[in-house]
GROMACS .gro file of C-alpha atoms in nm:
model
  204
    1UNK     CA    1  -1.154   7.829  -2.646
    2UNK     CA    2  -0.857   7.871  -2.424
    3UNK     CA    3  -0.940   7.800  -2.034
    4UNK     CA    4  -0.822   8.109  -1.814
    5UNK     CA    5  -0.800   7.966  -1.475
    6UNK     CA    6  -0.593   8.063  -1.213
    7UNK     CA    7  -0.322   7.799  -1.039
    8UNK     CA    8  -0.601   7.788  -0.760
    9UNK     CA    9  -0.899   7.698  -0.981
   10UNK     CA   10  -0.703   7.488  -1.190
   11UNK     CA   11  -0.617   7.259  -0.855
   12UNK     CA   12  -0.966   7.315  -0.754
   13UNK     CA   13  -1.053   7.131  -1.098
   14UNK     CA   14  -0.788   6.873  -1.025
   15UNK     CA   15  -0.908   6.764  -0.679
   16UNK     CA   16  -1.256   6.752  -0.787
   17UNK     CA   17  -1.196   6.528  -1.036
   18UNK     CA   18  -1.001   6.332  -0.801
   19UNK     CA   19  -1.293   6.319  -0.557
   20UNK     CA   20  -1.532   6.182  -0.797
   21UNK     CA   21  -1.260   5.923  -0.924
   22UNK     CA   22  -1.206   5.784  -0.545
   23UNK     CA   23  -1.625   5.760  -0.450
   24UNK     CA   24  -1.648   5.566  -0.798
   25UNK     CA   25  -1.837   5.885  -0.945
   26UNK     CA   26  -1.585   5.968  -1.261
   27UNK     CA   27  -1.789   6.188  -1.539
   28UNK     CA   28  -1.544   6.108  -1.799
   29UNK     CA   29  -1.508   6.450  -1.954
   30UNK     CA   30  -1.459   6.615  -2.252
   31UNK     CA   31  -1.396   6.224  -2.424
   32UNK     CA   32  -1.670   6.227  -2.719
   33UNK     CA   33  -1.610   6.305  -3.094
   34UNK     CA   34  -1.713   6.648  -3.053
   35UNK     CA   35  -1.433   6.755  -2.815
   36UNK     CA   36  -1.171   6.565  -3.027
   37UNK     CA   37  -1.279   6.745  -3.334
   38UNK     CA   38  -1.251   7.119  -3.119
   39UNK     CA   39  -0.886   7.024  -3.021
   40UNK     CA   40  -0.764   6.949  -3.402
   41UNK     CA   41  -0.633   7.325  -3.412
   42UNK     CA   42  -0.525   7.376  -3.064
   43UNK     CA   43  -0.508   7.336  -2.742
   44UNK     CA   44  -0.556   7.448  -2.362
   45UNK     CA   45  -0.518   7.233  -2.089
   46UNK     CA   46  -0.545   7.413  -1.759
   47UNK     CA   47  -0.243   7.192  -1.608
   48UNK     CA   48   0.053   6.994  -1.627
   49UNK     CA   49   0.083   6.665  -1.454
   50UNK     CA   50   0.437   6.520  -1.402
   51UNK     CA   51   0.412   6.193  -1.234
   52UNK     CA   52   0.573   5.827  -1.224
   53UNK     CA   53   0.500   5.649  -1.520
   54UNK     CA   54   0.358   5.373  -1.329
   55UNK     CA   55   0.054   5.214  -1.505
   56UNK     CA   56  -0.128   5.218  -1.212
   57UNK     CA   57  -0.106   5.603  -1.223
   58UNK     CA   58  -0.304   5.683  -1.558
   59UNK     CA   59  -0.323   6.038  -1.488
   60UNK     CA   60  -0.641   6.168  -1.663
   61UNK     CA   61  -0.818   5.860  -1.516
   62UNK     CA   62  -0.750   5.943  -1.151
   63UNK     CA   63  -0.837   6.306  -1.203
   64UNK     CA   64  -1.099   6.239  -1.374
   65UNK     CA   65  -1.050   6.424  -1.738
   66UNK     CA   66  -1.072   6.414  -2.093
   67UNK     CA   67  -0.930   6.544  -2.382
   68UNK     CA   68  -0.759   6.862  -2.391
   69UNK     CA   69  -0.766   6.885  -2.002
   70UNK     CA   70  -0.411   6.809  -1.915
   71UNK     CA   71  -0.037   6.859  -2.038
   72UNK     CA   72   0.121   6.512  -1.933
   73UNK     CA   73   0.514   6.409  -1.857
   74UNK     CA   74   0.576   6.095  -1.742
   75UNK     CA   75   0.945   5.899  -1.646
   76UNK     CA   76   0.953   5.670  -1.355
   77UNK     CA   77   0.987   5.755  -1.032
   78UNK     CA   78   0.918   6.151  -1.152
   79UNK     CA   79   1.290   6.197  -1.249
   80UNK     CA   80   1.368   6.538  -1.363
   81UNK     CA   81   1.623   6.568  -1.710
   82UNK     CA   82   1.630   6.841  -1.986
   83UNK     CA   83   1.364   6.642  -2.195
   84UNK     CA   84   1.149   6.696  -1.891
   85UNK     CA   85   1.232   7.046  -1.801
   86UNK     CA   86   1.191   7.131  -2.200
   87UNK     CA   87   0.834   7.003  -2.190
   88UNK     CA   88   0.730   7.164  -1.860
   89UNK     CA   89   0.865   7.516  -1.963
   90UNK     CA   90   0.658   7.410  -2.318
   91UNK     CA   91   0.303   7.360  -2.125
   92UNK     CA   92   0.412   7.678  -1.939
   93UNK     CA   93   0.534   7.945  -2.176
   94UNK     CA   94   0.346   7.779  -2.525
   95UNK     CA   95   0.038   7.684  -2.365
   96UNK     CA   96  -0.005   7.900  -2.028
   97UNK     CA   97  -0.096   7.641  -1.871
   98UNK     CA   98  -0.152   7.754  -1.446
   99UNK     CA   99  -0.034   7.456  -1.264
  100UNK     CA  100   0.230   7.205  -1.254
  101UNK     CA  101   0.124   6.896  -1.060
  102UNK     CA  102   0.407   6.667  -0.934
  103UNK     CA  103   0.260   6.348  -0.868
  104UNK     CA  104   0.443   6.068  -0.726
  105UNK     CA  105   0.270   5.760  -0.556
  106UNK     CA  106   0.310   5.508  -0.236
  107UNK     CA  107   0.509   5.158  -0.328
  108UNK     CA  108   0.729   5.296  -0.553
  109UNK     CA  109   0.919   5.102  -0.745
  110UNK     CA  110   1.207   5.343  -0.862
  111UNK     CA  111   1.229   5.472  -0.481
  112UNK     CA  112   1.254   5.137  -0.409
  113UNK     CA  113   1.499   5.052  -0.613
  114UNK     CA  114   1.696   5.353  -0.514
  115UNK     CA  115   1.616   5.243  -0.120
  116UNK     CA  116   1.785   4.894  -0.206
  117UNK     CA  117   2.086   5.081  -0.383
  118UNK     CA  118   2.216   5.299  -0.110
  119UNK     CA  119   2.157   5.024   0.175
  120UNK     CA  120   2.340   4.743  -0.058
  121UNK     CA  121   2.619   4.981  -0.266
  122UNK     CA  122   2.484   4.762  -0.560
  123UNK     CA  123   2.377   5.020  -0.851
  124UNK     CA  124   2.184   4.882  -1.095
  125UNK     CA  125   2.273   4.844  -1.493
  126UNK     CA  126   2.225   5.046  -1.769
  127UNK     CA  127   2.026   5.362  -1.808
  128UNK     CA  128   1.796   5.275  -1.451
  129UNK     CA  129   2.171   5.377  -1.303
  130UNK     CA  130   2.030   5.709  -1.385
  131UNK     CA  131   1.738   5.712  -1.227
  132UNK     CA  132   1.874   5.549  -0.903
  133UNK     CA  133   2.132   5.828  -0.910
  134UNK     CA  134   1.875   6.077  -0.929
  135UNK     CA  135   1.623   5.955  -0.727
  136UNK     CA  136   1.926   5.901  -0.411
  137UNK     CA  137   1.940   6.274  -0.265
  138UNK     CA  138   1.579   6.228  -0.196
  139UNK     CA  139   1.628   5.869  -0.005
  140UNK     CA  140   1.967   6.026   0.157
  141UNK     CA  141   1.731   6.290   0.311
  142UNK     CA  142   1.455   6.108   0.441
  143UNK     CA  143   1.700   5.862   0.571
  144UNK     CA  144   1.883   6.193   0.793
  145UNK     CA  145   1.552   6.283   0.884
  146UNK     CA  146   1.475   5.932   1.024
  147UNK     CA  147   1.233   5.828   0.792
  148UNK     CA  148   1.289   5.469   0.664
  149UNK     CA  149   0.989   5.352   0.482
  150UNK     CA  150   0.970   5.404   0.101
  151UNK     CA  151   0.630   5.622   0.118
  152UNK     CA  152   0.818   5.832   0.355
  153UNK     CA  153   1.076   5.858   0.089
  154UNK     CA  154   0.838   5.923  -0.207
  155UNK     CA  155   0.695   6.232  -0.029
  156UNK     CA  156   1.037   6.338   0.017
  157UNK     CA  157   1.118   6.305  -0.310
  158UNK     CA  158   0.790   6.448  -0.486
  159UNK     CA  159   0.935   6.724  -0.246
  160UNK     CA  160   1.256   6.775  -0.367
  161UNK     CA  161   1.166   6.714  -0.773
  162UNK     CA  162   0.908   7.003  -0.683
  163UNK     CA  163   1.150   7.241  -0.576
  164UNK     CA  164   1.454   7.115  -0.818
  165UNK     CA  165   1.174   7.172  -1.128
  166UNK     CA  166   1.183   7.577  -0.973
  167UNK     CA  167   1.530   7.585  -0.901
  168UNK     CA  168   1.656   7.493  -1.249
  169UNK     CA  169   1.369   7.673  -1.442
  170UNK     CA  170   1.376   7.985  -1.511
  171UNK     CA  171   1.071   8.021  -1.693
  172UNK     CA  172   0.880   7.831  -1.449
  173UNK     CA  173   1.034   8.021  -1.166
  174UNK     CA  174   0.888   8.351  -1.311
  175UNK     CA  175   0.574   8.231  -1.402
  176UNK     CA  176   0.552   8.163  -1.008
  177UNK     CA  177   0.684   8.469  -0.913
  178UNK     CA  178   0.387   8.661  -1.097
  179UNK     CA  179   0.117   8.465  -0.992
  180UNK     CA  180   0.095   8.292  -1.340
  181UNK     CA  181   0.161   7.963  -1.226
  182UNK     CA  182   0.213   7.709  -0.924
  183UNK     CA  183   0.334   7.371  -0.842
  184UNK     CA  184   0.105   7.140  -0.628
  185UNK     CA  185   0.325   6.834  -0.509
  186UNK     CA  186   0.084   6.499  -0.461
  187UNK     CA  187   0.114   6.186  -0.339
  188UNK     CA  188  -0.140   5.926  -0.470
  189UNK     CA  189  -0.233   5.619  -0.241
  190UNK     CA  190  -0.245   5.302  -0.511
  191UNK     CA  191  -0.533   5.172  -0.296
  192UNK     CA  192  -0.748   5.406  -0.162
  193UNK     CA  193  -0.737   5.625  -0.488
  194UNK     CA  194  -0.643   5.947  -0.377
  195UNK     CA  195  -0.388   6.174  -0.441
  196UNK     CA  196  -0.329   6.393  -0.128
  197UNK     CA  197  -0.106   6.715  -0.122
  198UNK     CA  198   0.219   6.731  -0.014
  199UNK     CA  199   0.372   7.085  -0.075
  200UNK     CA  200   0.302   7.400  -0.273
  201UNK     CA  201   0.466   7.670  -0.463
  202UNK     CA  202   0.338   7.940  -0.520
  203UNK     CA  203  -0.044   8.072  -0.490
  204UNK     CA  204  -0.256   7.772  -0.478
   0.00000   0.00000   0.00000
């Protein structure tokens, strides 16, 4: 049975689960036999989470679902490409799915390496070249807005992939535009557990 929840419910759902995760409370839904056997035809998660693939980030762990719940793309440090974009206008258009979630997370170690990059000039080998070069308009910005520290930069940059991921979509752009979807921009605190918003587009 699909699950018709608007973006505001569907973060609602999300920050509960969250909640329960950081008090040590988790429920761990929607993980038995029975709800793997209701999915084998379909499915209907009621969001989209696009984090860092960080393996400290498991992202129906700190939300606290199961099964079914959750559309998940992961690359590290959040970077956007067509691969990404494809599977975000998928979860949107295919699956109706209400909210995007961009999560990134505090000691990062792609904004870190992107931190090191600009301040050295040293760019590093092979493919992580492209995520340093796509992660650097976010450091660039927090660094004009006086904002040194990598955290400061990873909330600029969950920021900025939030509003590129509206800018270059658009299919996610109109689901926004008629209520149909929004995108919640977190930032999740490895320690304490909880992943606390940043920006919002659309009706949340």
């Amino acid at each position: 049975m699909a699950t018709y929840l608007t973006p505001a419910l569907a973060w609602r759902r999300m920050r509960e689960g969250n909640e329960r995760f950081v008090a040590g409370e988790s429920s761990h839904p929607n993980q038995d036999a029975s709800r793997r056997s209701s999915l084998v035809e379909n499915q209907h998660p009621f969001a989209v989470i696009f984090g860092c693939s960080d393996s400290r980030l498991a992202a129906e762990i700190i939300f606290d679902l199961g099964l079914g719940d959750a559309f998940v793309v992961r690359t590290a440090g959040q970077v956007i490409d067509d691969a990404v974009l494809g599977s975000l206008e998928y979860s949107i258009s295919v699956l109706g799915v209400p909210l995007i979630v961009v999560l990134g997370h505090d000691s990062c170690g792609a904004v870190s390496a992107t931190k090191s990059a600009v301040d050295t000039g040293n760019m590093p080998v092979g493919f992580m070249r492209d995520l340093v070069e796509r992660i650097t308009p976010s450091v660039l910005t927090s660094m004009r807005n006086g904002e040194h520290e990598i955290n400061d930069m990873v909330v600029e940059h969950v920021k900025q992939t939030s509003k590129r991921l509206v800018d270059s979509s658009r299919v996610i752009s109109t689901a926004i535009e008629d209520g149909r979807a929004a995108v919640i921009g977190l930032s999740y605190s490895l320690a304490e557990g909880r992943a606390n918003v940043v920006s919002g587009i659309g009706e949340v």
